[in-house]
Amino acid sequence: MGLRGKLLFSLVALLGVLGLASTLILRSSVLASYQQIELEASQDDMARLVQTLEAELLQLNQVTREWGNWTELYNYLANRNRDFRNENLSPTNLALSGVWYLAIYDLAGHTVEAHSLNPRTSQPVDLGQLAQSDNPIRAILGQQPEASPDNCGLARVAQGLLMLCRLPILDSEGKLPSRGVIVMGRLLDPPALQRIANQTRLQFELLSAPTQTKPPPTGEPRTLFSPLGYGPVGYLQGEDRYELHWTLRDLAGRPCGELLLPWPRSIMTRGREVLVQAQWQLTLLTLLGAFGMLLVIDRVLLVRLKRLSNELDDIRAGQDWAKRTSDSSADEIGGVAQHTNELLTVIAAQMLELEQRAQTDPLTGLANRRAFDQRLLHEIRLQRRKGQPLALVMLDVDFFKRYNDAYGHQAGDAALRVVARCMSGQAKRPGDLPVRLGGEEFAILLADTNLAAACDIAERVRLALLAEALPHKQSDVAEVLSISLGVAMLQSDDTPESLYARADTALYAAKHAGRNQVVSKATETD
Ligand SMILES: Nc1nc2c(ncn2[C@@H]2O[C@H](COP(=O)(O)OP(=O)(O)OP(=O)(O)O)[C@@H](O)[C@H]2O)c(=O)[nH]1
């Protein structure tokens, strides 16, 4: 996998882990907040519902107060006037007050009046349970009420829940002592419940028996206190909705029913939608971020590394140690390129030295056979293009075996160095190449040199060595060390081998003719 692939993989893995972590954090924090919000909102709704029911009770209380502080009713308890009864306690009149139940008790708690009717139809209904002596509410109703919050409450009857209010019967001024108790009731029948639902915009139900519920999933349960009941709001939790339950109590404090408020979990649904949206946006942002980072890394790092790698590839493939990398920036990659260039300078110097060593004879410092072969090939091509003459001089030390034998191998080496010096001293133009071919065999390649000039140089080398006067007592041709030389000129159809062979033949001829002399062989027929 390339650097780009590795970076991509690491980036994707890293961002994946970050994305997962942020999702988990979002889920736990955001959803918990949303749940808290919806629990509070749902409990507020239940409290509002209870308050609205309570307002119904207050309204009934108001109607009851109007009757209880009415002098004519106050007098009726004393005189039992039939006209008053017929006029005010008729079903039609009671229906106008919207009450389902009206009872009047004297101070001893005996029933003076008890009417129950459906105010919507003005027809009598049987709410007789209220009058039964084993009903604890019956006892409460006939008693003189004391504290005003306790004078209203609920009672269960066969038709449903009845709201009841009871007040002492006083004169209009409220100055004379009470003559009894008036009780008024309104049934929470379906139309009444629907009206409350419309008013609160809460769809609720009245259950006849309490349900097994739990406290809210988080936080403290809200406890509501009201003339309708008291206690915590209980929950049944579903995926899409809560059911809030609150127990209603009658005037005797007994559970008499339950308020059920179904509460759709729209806040949580919205929270989940928001979370999904946020996750998508986060994912998009992450991908854009990753793409941007990759782009930056690509520009800042990968493209430059790739270029550096390509440049080094070129240098290696072409063995061109003079080339340099091009990144000159002041950062780390620029530093690597700089160091690479310094290494290339060292390599180039060492390669040059190696090259020179490979082309140099270590004993004499002259060019060696390898350099000679390359140069000869090059000069032949050049000569063919330009038509300039090329001469080759071959040299061989005379009776060198005897010299070695007589003066020792080291003296022989020293003598070879002298020969080399003589060659270099005479062949010193840029086009001249004095070479040690091996052993005591030497050559001089003379570019742009004709036969006469070549023979002249060869003769001068021979004389220069004689002038060195290295004693050679075993030589048959001189008192001192001497050389034989053969000169050949390049012909148009020559190969390196044929030119070499002709020069060698000339050298052989010089040896054969008595050594210590120059013999030329310009053409094959010479
Ligand atoms: N000291 C020394 N001797 C060398 C070197 N290379 C070759 N020789 C000797 O050079 C001698 C060449 O001898 P030969 O080829 O018989 O020729 P020669 O004795 O010079 O006789 P002619 O060439 O016929 O005059 C041999 O004894 C080699 O050992 C070298 O690098 N140093």
Coordinates of C-alpha atoms and ligand atoms in Angstrom, one line a residue:
M1 CA 0.0 0.0 0.0
G2 CA 1.4 3.4 -1.0
L3 CA 1.7 6.4 1.4
R4 CA -1.5 7.9 -0.1
G5 CA -3.4 4.6 0.6
K6 CA -2.0 4.3 4.2
L7 CA -2.9 7.9 5.0
L8 CA -6.3 7.4 3.5
F9 CA -6.8 4.3 5.5
S10 CA -5.5 5.9 8.8
L11 CA -7.7 9.0 8.2
V12 CA -10.8 7.0 7.5
A13 CA -10.2 4.8 10.6
L14 CA -9.5 7.8 12.8
L15 CA -12.5 9.8 11.6
G16 CA -14.6 6.6 11.9
V17 CA -13.7 6.2 15.6
L18 CA -14.2 10.0 16.1
G19 CA -17.6 9.8 14.4
L20 CA -18.7 6.8 16.5
A21 CA -17.6 8.5 19.7
S22 CA -19.4 11.8 18.8
T23 CA -22.5 9.8 17.8
L24 CA -22.5 8.0 21.2
I25 CA -21.9 11.3 23.1
L26 CA -24.6 13.0 21.0
R27 CA -27.0 10.2 21.7
S28 CA -26.4 10.0 25.4
S29 CA -26.4 13.8 26.0
V30 CA -29.0 15.1 23.4
L31 CA -31.5 12.3 23.9
A32 CA -31.3 12.5 27.7
S33 CA -32.0 16.3 27.4
Y34 CA -34.9 15.7 25.1
Q35 CA -36.3 13.1 27.4
Q36 CA -36.0 15.5 30.4
I37 CA -37.7 18.2 28.4
E38 CA -40.6 15.9 27.4
L39 CA -41.0 14.6 30.9
E40 CA -41.3 18.1 32.3
A41 CA -43.7 19.1 29.5
S42 CA -45.9 16.1 30.0
Q43 CA -46.0 16.7 33.8
D44 CA -46.9 20.3 33.1
D45 CA -49.7 19.2 30.9
M46 CA -51.0 16.8 33.6
A47 CA -50.8 19.7 36.1
R48 CA -52.7 22.0 33.7
L49 CA -55.4 19.3 33.2
V50 CA -55.8 19.0 37.0
Q51 CA -56.0 22.8 37.3
T52 CA -58.7 23.0 34.6
L53 CA -60.7 20.3 36.4
E54 CA -60.2 22.3 39.6
A55 CA -61.5 25.4 37.9
E56 CA -64.6 23.5 37.1
L57 CA -64.9 22.7 40.7
L58 CA -64.4 26.4 41.6
Q59 CA -67.1 27.4 39.2
L60 CA -69.5 24.9 40.8
N61 CA -68.4 26.3 44.2
Q62 CA -69.4 29.8 42.9
V63 CA -72.9 28.6 41.9
T64 CA -73.2 26.8 45.2
R65 CA -72.2 30.0 47.1
E66 CA -74.8 32.0 45.2
W67 CA -77.5 29.5 46.4
G68 CA -76.1 29.2 49.9
N69 CA -76.1 33.0 50.5
W70 CA -79.6 33.5 49.3
T71 CA -82.0 34.9 51.9
E72 CA -85.0 33.3 50.3
L73 CA -83.5 29.8 50.6
Y74 CA -82.4 30.8 54.1
N75 CA -86.1 31.6 54.9
Y76 CA -87.3 28.5 53.1
L77 CA -85.5 26.4 55.7
A78 CA -87.6 28.1 58.3
N79 CA -91.0 28.3 56.6
R80 CA -90.9 25.6 54.0
N81 CA -92.8 27.8 51.6
R82 CA -94.3 25.8 48.8
D83 CA -94.2 28.6 46.3
F84 CA -90.5 29.0 46.8
R85 CA -90.1 25.2 46.3
N86 CA -92.2 25.1 43.2
E87 CA -90.6 28.1 41.6
N88 CA -86.9 27.5 42.4
L89 CA -86.5 23.8 43.0
S90 CA -88.3 22.6 39.9
P91 CA -86.3 20.4 37.5
T92 CA -86.5 23.2 34.8
N93 CA -85.0 25.7 37.2
L94 CA -82.3 23.4 38.4
A95 CA -81.4 22.4 34.9
L96 CA -80.8 26.1 34.2
S97 CA -78.2 26.1 36.9
G98 CA -76.5 23.2 35.1
V99 CA -76.5 21.1 38.3
W100 CA -77.1 17.3 38.4
Y101 CA -77.6 17.2 42.1
L102 CA -78.9 19.5 44.7
A103 CA -79.4 18.6 48.3
I104 CA -80.4 20.7 51.3
Y105 CA -79.8 19.5 54.9
D106 CA -81.0 21.0 58.1
L107 CA -78.7 21.7 61.0
A108 CA -79.3 18.1 62.3
G109 CA -78.1 16.7 59.0
H110 CA -81.6 15.5 58.0
T111 CA -82.4 15.8 54.3
V112 CA -84.7 18.6 53.5
E113 CA -84.4 18.4 49.7
A114 CA -82.6 16.0 47.4
H115 CA -82.9 16.4 43.6
S116 CA -81.0 14.6 40.9
L117 CA -81.5 15.2 37.2
N118 CA -79.8 15.4 33.9
P119 CA -79.6 19.2 33.2
R120 CA -79.3 18.5 29.5
T121 CA -82.7 16.7 29.4
S122 CA -84.2 17.9 32.6
Q123 CA -85.0 14.2 33.3
P124 CA -84.5 12.7 36.7
V125 CA -81.5 10.4 37.2
D126 CA -80.9 8.1 40.0
L127 CA -77.9 9.3 42.0
G128 CA -79.3 7.6 45.0
Q129 CA -76.0 6.1 46.1
L130 CA -75.2 9.4 47.7
A131 CA -78.1 9.0 50.1
Q132 CA -77.1 5.6 51.2
S133 CA -76.2 5.6 54.9
D134 CA -73.1 3.3 54.4
N135 CA -71.6 5.8 52.0
P136 CA -69.1 7.9 54.0
I137 CA -69.7 10.8 51.7
R138 CA -73.3 10.9 52.8
A139 CA -72.1 11.7 56.4
I140 CA -69.8 14.4 55.1
L141 CA -72.4 16.1 53.0
G142 CA -74.7 16.7 55.9
Q143 CA -72.1 18.2 58.2
Q144 CA -71.4 21.9 58.4
P145 CA -68.4 22.6 56.2
E146 CA -65.4 24.3 57.9
A147 CA -62.4 25.1 55.8
S148 CA -63.3 26.3 52.4
P149 CA -60.8 24.0 50.4
D150 CA -62.5 21.0 51.8
N151 CA -66.0 22.0 50.8
C152 CA -65.6 20.7 47.3
G153 CA -64.5 17.3 46.0
L154 CA -65.5 14.2 44.0
A155 CA -67.8 11.3 44.6
R156 CA -68.2 8.2 42.5
V157 CA -71.8 7.4 41.4
A158 CA -73.1 4.9 38.9
Q159 CA -73.0 7.4 36.1
G160 CA -69.4 8.4 36.7
L161 CA -67.6 11.0 38.8
L162 CA -69.7 13.7 40.4
M163 CA -68.2 17.0 41.4
L164 CA -69.7 18.2 44.7
C165 CA -69.6 21.5 46.6
R166 CA -71.3 22.1 49.9
L167 CA -71.7 25.4 51.8
P168 CA -73.6 26.6 54.8
I169 CA -77.0 28.2 54.1
L170 CA -76.8 31.8 55.2
D171 CA -78.8 34.9 54.5
S172 CA -77.6 37.2 51.8
E173 CA -75.6 39.4 54.2
G174 CA -74.1 36.4 55.8
K175 CA -74.6 37.9 59.2
L176 CA -77.2 35.4 60.6
P177 CA -76.3 31.9 61.8
S178 CA -76.4 29.0 59.4
R179 CA -79.7 27.1 59.0
G180 CA -78.3 24.1 57.2
V181 CA -76.1 22.9 54.3
I182 CA -76.6 23.1 50.6
V183 CA -74.8 20.6 48.3
M184 CA -74.6 20.9 44.5
G185 CA -73.1 18.4 42.1
R186 CA -72.2 18.2 38.5
L187 CA -71.5 15.0 36.7
L188 CA -68.3 14.7 34.7
D189 CA -70.2 13.2 31.8
P190 CA -68.7 12.8 28.3
P191 CA -69.9 16.3 27.1
A192 CA -68.3 17.9 30.1
L193 CA -65.1 15.9 29.6
Q194 CA -65.0 16.9 25.9
R195 CA -65.4 20.5 26.8
I196 CA -62.4 20.3 29.2
A197 CA -60.4 18.4 26.5
N198 CA -61.2 21.2 24.0
Q199 CA -60.3 23.9 26.5
T200 CA -57.0 22.2 27.4
R201 CA -56.3 20.7 24.0
L202 CA -55.4 17.5 25.9
Q203 CA -57.1 14.2 25.0
F204 CA -57.5 12.5 28.4
E205 CA -59.7 9.8 29.9
L206 CA -61.2 9.1 33.2
L207 CA -60.6 5.6 34.4
S208 CA -62.6 4.1 37.2
A209 CA -59.8 2.2 38.9
P210 CA -56.1 3.1 39.5
T211 CA -53.5 1.5 37.2
Q212 CA -50.1 0.0 38.2
T213 CA -47.6 2.7 37.0
K214 CA -44.0 3.6 37.6
P215 CA -42.2 6.9 38.4
P216 CA -41.0 8.9 35.4
P217 CA -37.9 7.3 33.7
T218 CA -35.6 10.1 35.1
G219 CA -35.9 12.7 37.7
E220 CA -38.2 13.1 40.7
P221 CA -42.0 12.3 40.1
R222 CA -44.2 15.4 40.2
T223 CA -46.6 15.4 43.1
L224 CA -49.9 17.2 42.6
F225 CA -52.1 18.5 45.4
S226 CA -55.7 19.4 44.6
P227 CA -59.3 19.0 46.0
L228 CA -59.5 16.3 43.3
G229 CA -56.8 14.2 44.9
Y230 CA -53.1 14.2 45.8
G231 CA -50.1 12.1 44.9
P232 CA -47.4 11.6 42.3
V233 CA -47.9 11.4 38.6
G234 CA -47.3 7.8 37.4
Y235 CA -46.0 6.7 34.1
L236 CA -46.4 3.9 31.6
Q237 CA -43.6 4.3 29.1
G238 CA -43.9 3.3 25.4
E239 CA -41.6 3.9 22.5
D240 CA -43.9 6.5 20.9
R241 CA -46.0 7.7 23.8
Y242 CA -46.2 8.0 27.6
E243 CA -49.3 7.4 29.6
L244 CA -49.5 9.7 32.6
H245 CA -51.7 8.5 35.4
W246 CA -52.9 10.5 38.4
T247 CA -55.2 9.1 41.1
L248 CA -58.4 11.0 41.9
R249 CA -59.8 10.9 45.4
D250 CA -63.3 11.4 46.7
L251 CA -64.4 13.6 49.5
A252 CA -63.7 10.8 51.9
G253 CA -60.1 10.5 50.6
R254 CA -60.7 7.2 48.9
P255 CA -59.3 6.5 45.4
C256 CA -62.3 7.0 43.1
G257 CA -60.8 7.0 39.7
E258 CA -57.8 8.0 37.6
L259 CA -56.9 10.6 35.2
L260 CA -55.2 9.1 32.1
L261 CA -53.3 11.5 29.9
P262 CA -51.8 9.8 26.8
W263 CA -48.8 11.9 25.8
P264 CA -47.3 11.4 22.3
R265 CA -43.5 11.5 22.5
S266 CA -43.2 14.0 19.7
I267 CA -40.4 15.9 21.4
M268 CA -38.3 12.7 21.5
T269 CA -39.3 11.9 17.9
R270 CA -38.1 15.3 16.9
G271 CA -35.0 14.8 19.0
R272 CA -34.2 11.6 17.1
E273 CA -34.8 13.4 13.8
V274 CA -32.5 16.2 14.8
L275 CA -29.9 13.7 15.9
V276 CA -30.1 11.9 12.6
Q277 CA -29.8 15.2 10.8
A278 CA -26.9 16.2 13.0
Q279 CA -25.2 12.9 12.3
W280 CA -25.6 13.3 8.6
Q281 CA -24.2 16.8 8.8
L282 CA -21.4 15.6 11.0
T283 CA -20.7 12.8 8.5
L284 CA -20.7 15.2 5.6
L285 CA -18.5 17.6 7.4
T286 CA -16.1 14.8 8.4
L287 CA -15.9 13.5 4.8
L288 CA -15.3 17.1 3.6
G289 CA -12.7 17.5 6.3
A290 CA -11.1 14.2 5.4
F291 CA -11.1 15.1 1.7
G292 CA -9.7 18.6 2.4
M293 CA -7.0 17.1 4.7
L294 CA -6.1 14.5 2.0
L295 CA -5.9 17.3 -0.6
V296 CA -3.6 19.4 1.7
I297 CA -1.5 16.3 2.5
D298 CA -1.4 15.5 -1.2
R299 CA -0.3 19.0 -2.1
V300 CA 2.1 19.6 0.8
L301 CA 3.6 16.1 1.1
L302 CA 2.7 13.4 -1.4
V303 CA 3.2 15.3 -4.7
R304 CA 6.6 16.5 -3.6
L305 CA 7.6 13.1 -2.3
K306 CA 6.6 11.6 -5.6
R307 CA 8.5 14.2 -7.5
L308 CA 11.6 13.6 -5.3
S309 CA 11.3 9.9 -5.8
N310 CA 10.9 10.3 -9.6
E311 CA 14.0 12.5 -9.7
L312 CA 16.0 10.0 -7.7
D313 CA 14.7 7.2 -10.0
D314 CA 16.0 9.2 -13.1
I315 CA 19.4 9.8 -11.5
R316 CA 19.7 6.1 -10.6
A317 CA 18.5 4.8 -14.0
G318 CA 20.8 7.2 -15.9
Q319 CA 23.7 6.9 -13.5
D320 CA 23.9 10.7 -13.9
W321 CA 25.4 11.7 -10.6
A322 CA 25.8 15.3 -11.8
K323 CA 22.0 15.8 -11.7
R324 CA 20.4 17.3 -8.6
T325 CA 16.9 17.1 -7.0
S326 CA 14.8 20.2 -7.4
D327 CA 12.9 20.7 -4.1
S328 CA 14.5 23.8 -2.5
S329 CA 11.9 24.6 0.2
A330 CA 12.9 25.2 3.8
D331 CA 10.8 22.4 5.3
E332 CA 11.6 18.8 6.1
I333 CA 11.2 17.5 2.6
G334 CA 13.3 20.3 1.3
G335 CA 15.9 19.2 4.0
V336 CA 15.8 15.6 2.7
A337 CA 16.3 16.9 -0.9
Q338 CA 19.2 19.1 0.2
H339 CA 20.9 16.2 2.0
T340 CA 20.3 14.0 -1.0
N341 CA 22.0 16.6 -3.2
E342 CA 25.0 16.6 -0.8
L343 CA 25.1 12.8 -1.0
L344 CA 24.9 13.0 -4.8
T345 CA 27.9 15.4 -4.8
V346 CA 29.9 12.9 -2.7
I347 CA 28.8 10.0 -5.0
A348 CA 29.7 12.1 -8.1
A349 CA 33.2 12.8 -6.7
Q350 CA 33.7 9.2 -5.8
M351 CA 32.4 8.0 -9.1
L352 CA 34.9 10.3 -10.9
E353 CA 37.7 9.1 -8.7
L354 CA 36.7 5.4 -9.4
E355 CA 36.4 6.2 -13.1
Q356 CA 39.9 7.8 -13.1
R357 CA 41.3 4.9 -11.2
A358 CA 39.7 2.4 -13.5
Q359 CA 41.4 4.2 -16.5
T360 CA 44.8 4.7 -14.9
D361 CA 47.8 2.5 -14.6
P362 CA 48.7 2.5 -10.9
L363 CA 52.5 2.0 -11.5
T364 CA 53.1 4.7 -14.0
G365 CA 50.1 7.0 -13.6
L366 CA 49.5 6.8 -17.4
A367 CA 46.1 5.8 -18.9
N368 CA 45.6 2.0 -19.0
R369 CA 44.5 -0.4 -21.6
R370 CA 40.8 0.2 -20.8
A371 CA 41.2 4.0 -21.4
F372 CA 43.2 3.3 -24.5
D373 CA 40.5 1.1 -26.1
Q374 CA 37.7 3.6 -25.4
R375 CA 39.8 6.5 -26.7
L376 CA 40.9 4.6 -29.8
L377 CA 37.3 3.9 -30.7
H378 CA 36.3 7.5 -30.1
E379 CA 39.3 8.9 -32.1
I380 CA 38.5 6.5 -35.0
R381 CA 34.9 7.8 -35.2
L382 CA 36.1 11.4 -35.0
Q383 CA 38.7 10.9 -37.7
R384 CA 36.0 9.4 -39.9
R385 CA 33.8 12.5 -39.4
K386 CA 36.5 15.1 -39.7
G387 CA 39.1 13.4 -41.9
Q388 CA 42.0 14.3 -39.6
P389 CA 44.9 11.9 -39.4
L390 CA 45.4 9.5 -36.5
A391 CA 48.7 7.9 -35.5
L392 CA 49.4 5.1 -33.2
V393 CA 52.9 4.6 -31.7
M394 CA 53.7 1.2 -30.0
L395 CA 56.7 1.1 -27.6
D396 CA 58.5 -1.8 -26.0
V397 CA 61.5 -1.7 -23.6
D398 CA 64.5 -3.5 -25.1
F399 CA 65.8 -6.6 -23.2
F400 CA 63.7 -5.6 -20.2
K401 CA 63.8 -9.2 -18.9
R402 CA 67.5 -9.0 -18.6
Y403 CA 67.2 -5.6 -16.9
N404 CA 64.9 -7.0 -14.3
D405 CA 67.1 -10.0 -13.9
A406 CA 70.2 -7.8 -13.5
Y407 CA 68.8 -4.9 -11.4
G408 CA 65.8 -6.4 -9.7
H409 CA 62.1 -6.0 -10.1
Q410 CA 61.9 -2.8 -8.2
A411 CA 64.5 -1.2 -10.4
G412 CA 62.5 -2.5 -13.3
D413 CA 59.4 -0.7 -12.0
A414 CA 61.3 2.5 -11.6
A415 CA 62.6 2.2 -15.1
L416 CA 59.0 1.7 -16.4
R417 CA 58.1 5.0 -14.6
V418 CA 60.9 6.7 -16.3
V419 CA 59.7 5.5 -19.7
A420 CA 56.3 6.8 -18.8
R421 CA 57.7 10.2 -17.9
C422 CA 59.6 10.4 -21.2
M423 CA 56.3 9.6 -23.1
S424 CA 54.4 12.2 -21.2
G425 CA 57.1 14.7 -21.7
Q426 CA 56.9 14.4 -25.5
A427 CA 53.2 13.6 -26.1
K428 CA 51.6 16.5 -24.2
R429 CA 49.0 18.0 -26.5
P430 CA 45.4 17.6 -25.5
G431 CA 44.9 15.1 -28.3
D432 CA 47.8 12.9 -27.2
L433 CA 47.3 9.9 -25.0
P434 CA 50.3 8.0 -23.7
V435 CA 49.3 4.6 -22.4
R436 CA 50.7 1.6 -20.6
L437 CA 49.1 -1.3 -22.3
G438 CA 50.6 -3.9 -19.8
G439 CA 54.0 -5.2 -18.8
E440 CA 56.7 -3.2 -20.5
E441 CA 54.5 -2.5 -23.5
F442 CA 53.4 1.1 -24.1
A443 CA 51.6 3.1 -26.8
I444 CA 50.9 6.7 -27.7
L445 CA 47.7 7.7 -29.5
L446 CA 48.2 10.9 -31.4
A447 CA 45.1 12.6 -32.7
D448 CA 45.3 15.0 -35.7
T449 CA 48.9 13.9 -36.3
N450 CA 50.5 12.8 -39.6
L451 CA 53.1 10.1 -40.1
A452 CA 56.1 12.5 -40.1
A453 CA 55.0 14.2 -36.9
A454 CA 54.2 10.9 -35.2
C455 CA 57.6 9.5 -36.2
D456 CA 59.2 12.7 -34.8
I457 CA 57.4 12.3 -31.5
A458 CA 58.4 8.6 -31.3
E459 CA 62.0 9.5 -32.0
R460 CA 62.0 12.2 -29.4
V461 CA 60.6 9.7 -26.8
R462 CA 63.4 7.3 -27.7
L463 CA 66.0 10.0 -27.3
A464 CA 64.5 11.2 -24.1
L465 CA 64.9 7.8 -22.6
L466 CA 68.5 7.5 -23.8
A467 CA 69.1 10.9 -22.2
E468 CA 67.9 9.5 -18.9
A469 CA 70.9 7.1 -19.2
L470 CA 69.6 4.2 -17.1
P471 CA 72.5 1.8 -17.2
H472 CA 71.7 -1.6 -18.9
K473 CA 74.8 -3.7 -19.1
Q474 CA 73.0 -6.7 -20.4
S475 CA 71.6 -4.8 -23.4
D476 CA 73.0 -5.9 -26.8
V477 CA 72.1 -2.5 -28.4
A478 CA 73.2 0.2 -26.0
E479 CA 74.9 0.9 -22.7
V480 CA 71.7 2.3 -21.3
L481 CA 68.0 1.4 -21.3
S482 CA 66.5 1.8 -24.7
I483 CA 63.1 1.3 -26.4
S484 CA 61.9 0.2 -29.8
L485 CA 58.9 2.0 -31.4
G486 CA 56.5 1.1 -34.2
V487 CA 54.3 3.8 -35.8
A488 CA 51.2 3.2 -37.8
M489 CA 48.6 5.5 -39.4
L490 CA 44.9 4.9 -39.4
Q491 CA 43.5 3.9 -42.8
S492 CA 40.0 4.4 -44.0
D493 CA 39.0 0.8 -43.6
D494 CA 40.8 0.2 -40.3
T495 CA 39.2 -1.3 -37.2
P496 CA 40.9 -0.7 -33.9
E497 CA 42.3 -4.2 -34.1
S498 CA 43.8 -3.7 -37.6
L499 CA 45.4 -0.4 -36.6
Y500 CA 46.8 -2.0 -33.5
A501 CA 48.1 -5.0 -35.4
R502 CA 49.8 -2.7 -37.9
A503 CA 51.5 -0.7 -35.2
D504 CA 52.5 -3.9 -33.5
T505 CA 54.0 -5.2 -36.8
A506 CA 56.0 -2.0 -37.1
L507 CA 57.2 -2.4 -33.5
Y508 CA 58.2 -6.0 -34.3
A509 CA 60.0 -4.7 -37.4
A510 CA 61.9 -2.2 -35.2
K511 CA 62.9 -5.1 -32.8
H512 CA 63.9 -7.2 -35.7
A513 CA 65.9 -4.5 -37.3
G514 CA 68.1 -4.2 -34.2
R515 CA 66.0 -2.5 -31.5
N516 CA 66.5 1.1 -30.2
Q517 CA 64.8 2.6 -33.2
V518 CA 61.6 3.8 -34.8
V519 CA 59.9 2.0 -37.7
S520 CA 56.8 3.3 -39.3
K521 CA 54.1 1.5 -41.2
A522 CA 51.7 4.0 -42.7
T523 CA 49.9 1.4 -44.9
E524 CA 49.6 -2.3 -45.2
T525 CA 52.1 -2.4 -48.0
D526 CA 54.8 -0.4 -46.2
Ligands
LIG1 N1 59.8 -4.8 -13.3 C1 58.7 -5.1 -14.0 N2 58.9 -6.0 -15.0 C2 57.9 -6.3 -15.8 C3 56.6 -5.7 -15.6 N3 55.8 -6.2 -16.6 C4 56.5 -7.0 -17.3 N4 57.8 -7.1 -16.8 C5 58.9 -7.9 -17.3 O1 59.2 -7.5 -18.6 C6 59.8 -8.6 -19.3 C7 59.5 -8.6 -20.7 O2 60.3 -9.6 -21.3 P1 60.2 -10.0 -22.8 O3 58.7 -10.0 -23.2 O4 60.8 -11.4 -22.9 O5 60.9 -9.0 -23.6 P2 62.4 -8.3 -23.4 O6 63.1 -9.0 -22.4 O7 62.2 -6.9 -23.2 O8 63.0 -8.6 -24.8 P3 62.6 -7.8 -26.1 O9 61.3 -7.2 -25.9 O10 62.7 -8.8 -27.2 O11 63.7 -6.7 -26.2 C8 59.4 -9.8 -18.5 O12 60.6 -10.4 -17.8 C9 58.4 -9.4 -17.5 O13 58.6 -10.0 -16.3 C10 56.5 -4.7 -14.5 O14 55.4 -4.2 -14.3 N5 57.6 -4.5 -13.8

